[in-house]
Coordinates of C-alpha atoms and ligand atoms in Angstrom, one line a residue:
X16 CA -83.2 27.8 -3.6
X17 CA -83.0 24.6 -3.7
X18 CA -82.8 22.6 -7.0
X19 CA -83.5 18.9 -7.9
X20 CA -83.1 17.1 -10.9
X21 CA -85.7 14.1 -12.4
X22 CA -83.7 11.7 -14.3
X23 CA -85.5 10.7 -17.2
X24 CA -82.6 10.6 -19.7
X25 CA -83.9 13.3 -22.6
X26 CA -87.2 13.6 -20.8
X27 CA -85.4 15.3 -17.1
X28 CA -86.3 18.1 -15.7
X29 CA -85.2 20.5 -12.9
X30 CA -87.7 21.4 -9.5
X31 CA -87.0 24.5 -8.3
X32 CA -87.9 25.3 -4.6
X33 CA -88.1 28.3 -2.8
X34 CA -89.3 31.5 -1.5
X35 CA -90.7 34.3 -4.1
X36 CA -90.2 32.0 -6.8
X37 CA -93.4 33.4 -8.7
X38 CA -92.0 36.5 -9.4
X39 CA -88.8 35.3 -11.2
X40 CA -90.9 32.9 -13.4
X41 CA -89.9 34.5 -16.4
X42 CA -86.2 34.6 -16.0
X43 CA -86.1 31.0 -14.7
X44 CA -87.9 30.0 -17.9
X45 CA -86.1 31.3 -20.1
X46 CA -83.5 28.5 -20.9
X47 CA -86.7 27.2 -22.3
X48 CA -86.7 30.1 -25.0
X49 CA -90.1 29.5 -25.7
X50 CA -91.9 32.0 -27.9
X51 CA -95.7 31.8 -27.0
X52 CA -96.7 30.8 -23.8
X53 CA -100.5 29.7 -22.6
X54 CA -101.1 30.4 -19.1
X55 CA -103.9 27.7 -17.4
X56 CA -105.3 28.8 -13.7
X57 CA -108.1 28.8 -12.3
X58 CA -110.3 32.5 -11.0
X59 CA -108.9 31.7 -7.3
X60 CA -105.3 31.2 -7.6
X61 CA -105.4 33.9 -11.0
X62 CA -106.6 36.4 -8.3
X63 CA -104.0 35.4 -5.6
X64 CA -101.0 34.9 -8.2
X65 CA -101.8 35.7 -11.6
X66 CA -100.2 39.0 -11.9
X67 CA -96.8 38.3 -10.3
X68 CA -96.7 35.2 -12.3
X69 CA -98.0 37.6 -15.7
X70 CA -95.6 40.4 -15.0
X71 CA -92.7 38.4 -15.1
X72 CA -93.3 36.4 -18.4
X73 CA -94.2 39.7 -19.8
X74 CA -90.8 41.3 -18.9
X75 CA -89.2 38.5 -20.2
X76 CA -90.3 39.0 -23.8
X77 CA -93.0 36.1 -23.1
X78 CA -96.2 36.4 -25.4
X79 CA -98.4 35.2 -23.1
X80 CA -102.4 34.0 -23.3
X81 CA -104.7 33.3 -20.7
X82 CA -107.0 30.1 -20.0
X83 CA -108.9 29.9 -17.0
X84 CA -110.8 26.8 -15.9
X85 CA -113.5 26.9 -12.9
X86 CA -112.6 25.8 -9.7
X87 CA -113.2 22.3 -8.4
X88 CA -111.9 18.6 -9.6
X89 CA -115.5 18.3 -11.1
X90 CA -114.2 20.9 -14.0
X91 CA -110.9 18.3 -14.1
X92 CA -112.6 16.9 -17.0
X93 CA -113.1 16.6 -21.5
X94 CA -115.2 19.5 -21.8
X95 CA -113.2 21.7 -20.0
X96 CA -109.6 20.5 -21.6
X97 CA -111.5 20.9 -24.6
X98 CA -112.3 24.2 -24.2
X99 CA -108.2 25.0 -23.4
X100 CA -107.6 23.1 -26.5
X101 CA -109.9 25.8 -28.4
X102 CA -108.0 28.8 -26.5
X103 CA -104.4 27.1 -27.8
X104 CA -105.8 27.0 -31.1
X105 CA -107.3 30.5 -31.6
X106 CA -104.0 32.1 -30.2
X107 CA -102.0 30.0 -32.5
X108 CA -99.8 28.1 -30.2
X109 CA -97.3 26.0 -31.9
X110 CA -95.2 23.3 -31.5
X111 CA -92.1 25.1 -29.7
X112 CA -94.9 26.9 -27.7
X113 CA -95.0 26.5 -23.9
X114 CA -98.1 26.0 -21.3
X115 CA -97.5 26.9 -17.9
X116 CA -100.2 25.3 -15.6
X117 CA -100.5 27.3 -12.4
X118 CA -102.6 26.0 -9.8
X119 CA -103.5 22.8 -7.5
X120 CA -103.2 19.1 -8.8
X121 CA -107.0 19.6 -10.7
X122 CA -104.9 22.7 -13.2
X123 CA -101.8 20.7 -13.3
X124 CA -103.5 17.5 -14.2
X125 CA -105.5 18.9 -16.7
X126 CA -103.1 21.4 -18.3
X127 CA -100.7 18.6 -18.3
X128 CA -103.2 16.7 -20.6
X129 CA -104.1 19.3 -22.6
X130 CA -100.1 19.9 -23.4
X131 CA -99.7 16.1 -24.2
X132 CA -102.3 15.6 -26.9
X133 CA -102.2 19.6 -28.7
X134 CA -100.2 18.8 -31.4
X135 CA -99.3 15.2 -30.5
X136 CA -97.4 17.1 -27.4
X137 CA -96.1 20.4 -27.0
X138 CA -93.9 21.8 -23.5
X139 CA -95.6 22.6 -20.3
X140 CA -94.2 23.6 -16.6
X141 CA -95.6 22.7 -13.3
X142 CA -96.0 25.7 -11.2
X143 CA -98.5 23.8 -8.5
X144 CA -99.7 25.9 -5.4
X145 CA -101.2 23.5 -3.0
X146 CA -99.1 21.1 -0.9
X147 CA -100.6 18.2 -2.9
X148 CA -99.4 19.5 -6.1
X149 CA -96.2 20.2 -4.9
X150 CA -94.9 17.0 -3.3
X151 CA -97.1 14.6 -5.8
X152 CA -99.5 15.9 -8.7
X153 CA -96.5 17.9 -10.6
X154 CA -93.5 15.5 -10.4
X155 CA -94.0 12.1 -12.4
X156 CA -95.8 13.1 -15.6
X157 CA -98.9 11.5 -15.3
X158 CA -101.5 13.8 -16.9
X159 CA -105.2 13.1 -16.6
X160 CA -109.0 14.6 -16.8
X161 CA -111.9 12.5 -15.0
X162 CA -114.4 10.7 -17.1
X163 CA -118.4 10.8 -15.5
X164 CA -117.5 6.9 -14.5
X165 CA -114.4 7.5 -12.7
X166 CA -111.5 9.4 -11.7
X167 CA -108.2 10.1 -14.2
X168 CA -109.5 7.5 -16.6
X169 CA -108.3 9.9 -19.6
X170 CA -104.9 10.4 -19.8
X171 CA -101.2 10.1 -20.3
X172 CA -97.9 10.5 -18.7
X173 CA -96.0 13.6 -20.3
X174 CA -93.2 14.6 -18.3
X175 CA -92.9 18.4 -17.6
X176 CA -90.0 20.5 -18.5
X177 CA -89.6 21.7 -15.2
X178 CA -91.3 22.7 -11.8
X179 CA -91.7 25.6 -10.2
X180 CA -92.2 25.5 -6.2
X181 CA -92.8 29.2 -4.7
X182 CA -93.3 27.9 -0.7
X183 CA -94.9 31.1 -0.3
X184 CA -98.2 30.5 -2.0
X185 CA -99.1 27.8 0.9
X186 CA -99.6 30.4 3.0
X187 CA -102.7 31.4 1.3
X188 CA -103.8 28.1 1.7
X189 CA -106.6 26.5 3.4
X190 CA -105.3 24.6 6.4
X191 CA -107.4 21.6 5.6
X192 CA -105.9 21.5 2.0
X193 CA -102.4 22.1 3.4
X194 CA -103.4 19.5 6.0
X195 CA -104.7 16.6 3.3
X196 CA -101.3 17.7 1.4
X197 CA -99.0 16.6 4.6
X198 CA -101.0 13.1 4.6
X199 CA -99.3 12.5 1.0
X200 CA -95.7 13.9 2.8
X201 CA -96.3 11.6 5.6
X202 CA -96.7 8.4 3.6
X203 CA -93.1 9.5 2.0
X204 CA -91.5 8.7 5.3
X205 CA -93.5 6.0 6.4
X206 CA -92.8 3.5 3.2
X207 CA -89.5 4.6 2.3
X208 CA -87.2 6.7 4.0
X209 CA -87.0 6.3 8.0
X210 CA -84.6 9.5 7.6
X211 CA -87.4 12.0 6.3
X212 CA -89.7 10.4 9.1
X213 CA -87.7 11.0 11.7
X214 CA -87.2 14.9 10.3
X215 CA -90.5 15.2 10.6
X216 CA -91.2 13.6 13.9
X217 CA -88.4 16.2 15.1
X218 CA -90.1 19.4 13.4
X219 CA -93.7 19.0 14.5
X220 CA -94.5 22.8 15.3
X221 CA -92.7 23.6 12.7
X222 CA -94.4 21.6 10.2
X223 CA -97.6 22.7 12.4
X224 CA -97.2 26.3 11.7
X225 CA -95.4 26.7 8.4
X226 CA -92.0 27.4 9.2
X227 CA -90.7 28.7 5.7
X228 CA -87.3 27.0 5.9
X229 CA -88.8 23.6 7.7
X230 CA -91.1 23.8 4.6
X231 CA -88.4 24.2 2.3
X232 CA -86.2 20.9 3.3
X233 CA -90.1 19.4 3.9
X234 CA -90.8 19.9 0.0
X235 CA -87.2 19.3 -1.5
X236 CA -87.2 16.0 0.5
X237 CA -90.6 15.1 -1.0
X238 CA -90.0 15.8 -4.1
X239 CA -86.2 14.1 -3.7
X240 CA -88.3 10.4 -2.7
X241 CA -90.8 11.1 -5.7
X242 CA -88.6 11.7 -8.3
X243 CA -86.9 8.9 -6.8
X244 CA -89.0 6.6 -7.6
X245 CA -90.3 8.2 -10.7
X246 CA -86.8 7.8 -11.7
X247 CA -87.0 3.8 -11.0
X248 CA -90.4 3.3 -12.3
X249 CA -91.9 6.6 -14.6
X250 CA -95.1 4.2 -16.5
X251 CA -95.9 2.4 -12.6
X252 CA -94.8 -0.9 -13.4
X253 CA -93.4 -1.9 -10.4
X254 CA -92.2 0.1 -7.2
X255 CA -94.1 3.6 -8.3
X256 CA -97.4 1.2 -7.0
X257 CA -95.8 2.3 -3.0
X258 CA -97.2 5.6 -3.6
X259 CA -100.6 4.2 -3.5
X260 CA -99.8 3.7 0.6
X261 CA -103.6 3.5 1.8
X262 CA -105.2 4.7 -1.2
X263 CA -107.3 1.2 -1.5
X264 CA -109.1 2.0 1.9
X265 CA -108.6 5.4 1.0
X266 CA -110.7 5.5 -2.3
X267 CA -113.5 3.6 -1.1
X268 CA -113.9 5.6 2.0
X269 CA -113.8 8.9 0.3
X270 CA -116.4 7.7 -1.9
X271 CA -118.9 6.3 0.5
X272 CA -117.9 9.5 2.8
X273 CA -120.1 11.3 -0.3
X274 CA -116.3 13.2 -1.2
X275 CA -117.1 14.7 2.7
X276 CA -113.7 13.1 3.7
X277 CA -110.8 14.9 1.4
X278 CA -108.8 12.7 -0.7
X279 CA -105.7 13.7 1.8
X280 CA -107.9 12.6 5.2
X281 CA -109.0 9.2 3.3
X282 CA -105.6 8.3 2.8
X283 CA -104.6 9.2 6.3
X284 CA -107.1 7.1 7.7
X285 CA -106.5 4.1 5.0
X286 CA -102.5 4.6 6.0
X287 CA -103.5 3.5 9.5
X288 CA -105.2 1.3 8.0
X289 CA -103.2 -0.6 6.4
X290 CA -100.3 -0.4 9.3
X291 CA -102.9 -2.4 11.5
X292 CA -103.0 -5.0 8.9
X293 CA -99.6 -5.3 9.0
X294 CA -99.7 -5.4 12.7
X295 CA -102.4 -8.3 12.2
X296 CA -100.4 -10.4 9.8
X297 CA -97.4 -10.0 12.6
X298 CA -95.3 -8.0 10.1
X299 CA -95.2 -4.4 11.6
X300 CA -94.4 -4.3 15.7
X301 CA -96.5 -2.7 17.3
X302 CA -94.0 -0.2 18.8
X303 CA -93.8 0.9 15.1
X304 CA -97.4 1.5 14.8
X305 CA -97.7 3.7 18.0
X306 CA -94.9 5.7 16.9
X307 CA -96.7 6.2 13.1
X308 CA -100.0 7.4 14.4
X309 CA -98.4 9.6 16.9
X310 CA -97.7 11.5 13.6
X311 CA -100.6 11.3 11.8
X312 CA -102.4 12.6 15.5
X313 CA -100.0 15.4 16.0
X314 CA -100.1 16.6 12.5
X315 CA -103.5 16.4 12.9
X316 CA -104.5 14.4 10.0
X317 CA -106.9 12.0 11.0
X318 CA -110.6 13.4 10.8
X319 CA -113.5 11.9 12.6
X320 CA -114.3 8.2 11.4
X321 CA -117.2 8.1 9.0
X322 CA -120.2 7.0 9.8
X323 CA -119.8 4.0 7.4
X324 CA -120.0 0.3 7.9
X325 CA -116.6 -1.7 7.4
X326 CA -118.6 -4.5 5.6
X327 CA -119.9 -1.7 2.5
X328 CA -115.7 -0.2 3.1
X329 CA -114.8 -3.6 2.3
X330 CA -117.3 -3.8 -1.0
X331 CA -115.7 -0.4 -2.1
X332 CA -112.3 -1.6 -1.9
X333 CA -113.4 -4.2 -4.6
X334 CA -114.2 -1.7 -7.4
X335 CA -111.1 0.0 -6.5
X336 CA -109.5 0.2 -10.6
X337 CA -106.4 -1.4 -9.1
X338 CA -107.8 -4.5 -7.7
X339 CA -108.0 -7.0 -10.9
X340 CA -110.2 -9.9 -10.7
X341 CA -111.5 -9.7 -6.8
X342 CA -108.3 -10.1 -5.4
X343 CA -107.4 -7.0 -3.6
X344 CA -103.7 -5.7 -3.2
X345 CA -102.3 -3.7 -1.3
X346 CA -99.2 -2.2 -0.2
X347 CA -98.4 -2.3 3.5
X348 CA -95.3 -0.7 5.7
X349 CA -93.6 -3.0 7.5
X350 CA -91.3 -0.9 9.4
X351 CA -90.8 2.6 9.1
X352 CA -89.3 2.8 5.2
X353 CA -90.0 -0.5 4.2
X354 CA -92.8 -1.8 2.6
X355 CA -94.5 -5.2 1.3
X356 CA -96.8 -5.5 -1.2
X357 CA -99.4 -8.2 0.1
X358 CA -102.1 -10.1 -2.4
X359 CA -105.1 -12.0 -1.9
X360 CA -106.3 -9.2 1.2
X361 CA -109.3 -11.2 2.6
X362 CA -112.8 -9.8 4.1
X363 CA -111.9 -10.7 7.9
X364 CA -108.7 -8.4 7.6
X365 CA -110.1 -5.6 6.5
X366 CA -112.9 -5.2 8.6
X367 CA -110.6 -6.1 11.7
X368 CA -108.4 -3.3 10.6
X369 CA -110.8 -1.2 10.0
X370 CA -112.4 -1.7 13.7
X371 CA -109.0 -1.0 15.3
X372 CA -108.6 2.5 12.9
X373 CA -112.3 3.6 13.9
X374 CA -111.3 2.8 17.3
X375 CA -108.2 4.9 17.1
X376 CA -109.6 7.8 15.1
X377 CA -112.2 8.8 18.1
X378 CA -109.0 8.4 20.5
X379 CA -107.2 11.3 22.1
X380 CA -104.0 10.4 21.4
X381 CA -100.8 12.0 23.5
Ligands
NAD421 N1 -100.8 13.6 -11.4 C1 -100.7 12.6 -10.6 O1 -99.6 12.2 -10.0 C2 -101.5 13.5 -9.0 C3 -101.1 12.5 -7.6 C4 -102.3 13.1 -6.9 C5 -103.2 13.7 -7.0 N2 -103.2 14.2 -8.0 C6 -104.7 15.0 -8.2 O2 -104.9 16.4 -8.2 C7 -105.9 16.9 -7.9 C8 -106.1 17.1 -6.6 O3 -105.3 18.7 -6.5 P1 -105.3 19.3 -5.0 O4 -105.4 18.8 -3.6 O5 -104.2 20.1 -5.5 O6 -106.4 20.6 -5.8 P2 -107.0 21.4 -6.4 O7 -106.1 21.8 -7.1 O8 -108.6 21.1 -6.5 O9 -106.7 22.4 -5.0 C9 -107.7 22.7 -4.0 C10 -108.1 24.2 -3.7 O10 -107.1 25.5 -3.6 C11 -107.0 26.5 -4.4 N3 -105.7 26.5 -4.3 C12 -104.5 26.0 -5.4 N4 -103.6 26.9 -4.6 C13 -103.9 27.7 -3.8 C14 -103.2 28.5 -3.1 N5 -102.1 29.0 -3.1 N6 -103.8 29.4 -1.9 C15 -105.2 29.4 -1.9 N7 -105.8 28.5 -3.2 C16 -105.3 27.5 -3.3 C17 -107.6 25.5 -5.5 O11 -108.3 26.6 -6.1 C18 -108.4 25.0 -5.1 O12 -109.7 25.0 -4.6 C19 -107.0 15.6 -7.9 O13 -107.7 15.6 -9.1 C20 -105.9 14.3 -8.1 O14 -106.5 13.3 -8.9 C21 -102.6 14.2 -9.2

């Protein structure tokens, strides 16, 4: 078992990472000393892991109710949040009660959002069960639901009291979901930590085969980086923006593909495009680009490039919610572990970077 702390003064909390932790949920959260608990999940995750978690909570003497929302991003909405709030009221959740989010990023974001508004905010803990949720969405306190006009438009910052990561849950995850989470993990190395990048380069086979010890180290190091960035910039006023590497290209590609590209796949393509952009501007060495491309291919993170015109991708980028008054600002890597925030990125540069990326996506890289 490995532990680390997100350091936010009175809002600090532990992240506990290990194997088989679900069956110990009750004792691990005992210190929070809560009476009533509302477990929020979806039918997929509840079927797989509900019994383990519920038995453990009941053995610890906790009074547990369960709220489920249907499986899927489309249910990360205000109506489902409202249903969970109804459940919280009906089962008499009080100011000192606890909400537990058991599932991927959709469940974590929605349950955390409910916890942030119920009685002006009650405690919640995250038990993330996808790789993306374990290394990214469960850490940092961004909680939200979607609005028909855009993702995560209704939300708040509400830090969990604890994050419990049981890496065994990854064994039931679809390979494509696993790769989608890995794209975010690689991003941390590229943008922030050369040592972590080298660790991944040296453990490609172990990562691809979900070796237990390697996964524990991988998730621990990824969470350490995310926690370090959140510690410096909780509300995304500064350095937290670097977590958006590849996202400006990625969001546009994701949307234009009609969401046939998964988020992680789109971010992986977007990250490579950002690297090309950096090379075009003479800010990154082509040798560095080669190393980055290699790891994305070896971890099987690059899908076929979607059939989309590059000029459309540029237009889509202009509509990104992080683009202000037509100024495309984005994070680009300079070297591994080092970044720059680029402003005023123009159409020509974007389309050229995408043209290179398209060729790369279609290549057989050794
Ligand atoms: N809050 C943040 O900082 C932040 C950061 C990144 C992403 N997000 C959000 O996260 C969401 C995406 O999260 P996600 O990728 O985890 O998707 P998800 O929650 O939809 O989970 C993906 C699928 O995996 C299933 N699943 C979950 N755990 C499983 C397991 N152990 N075994 C088998 N199946 C399992 C789910 O039921 C679902 O069908 C998006 O809504 C995104 O906006 C939030």
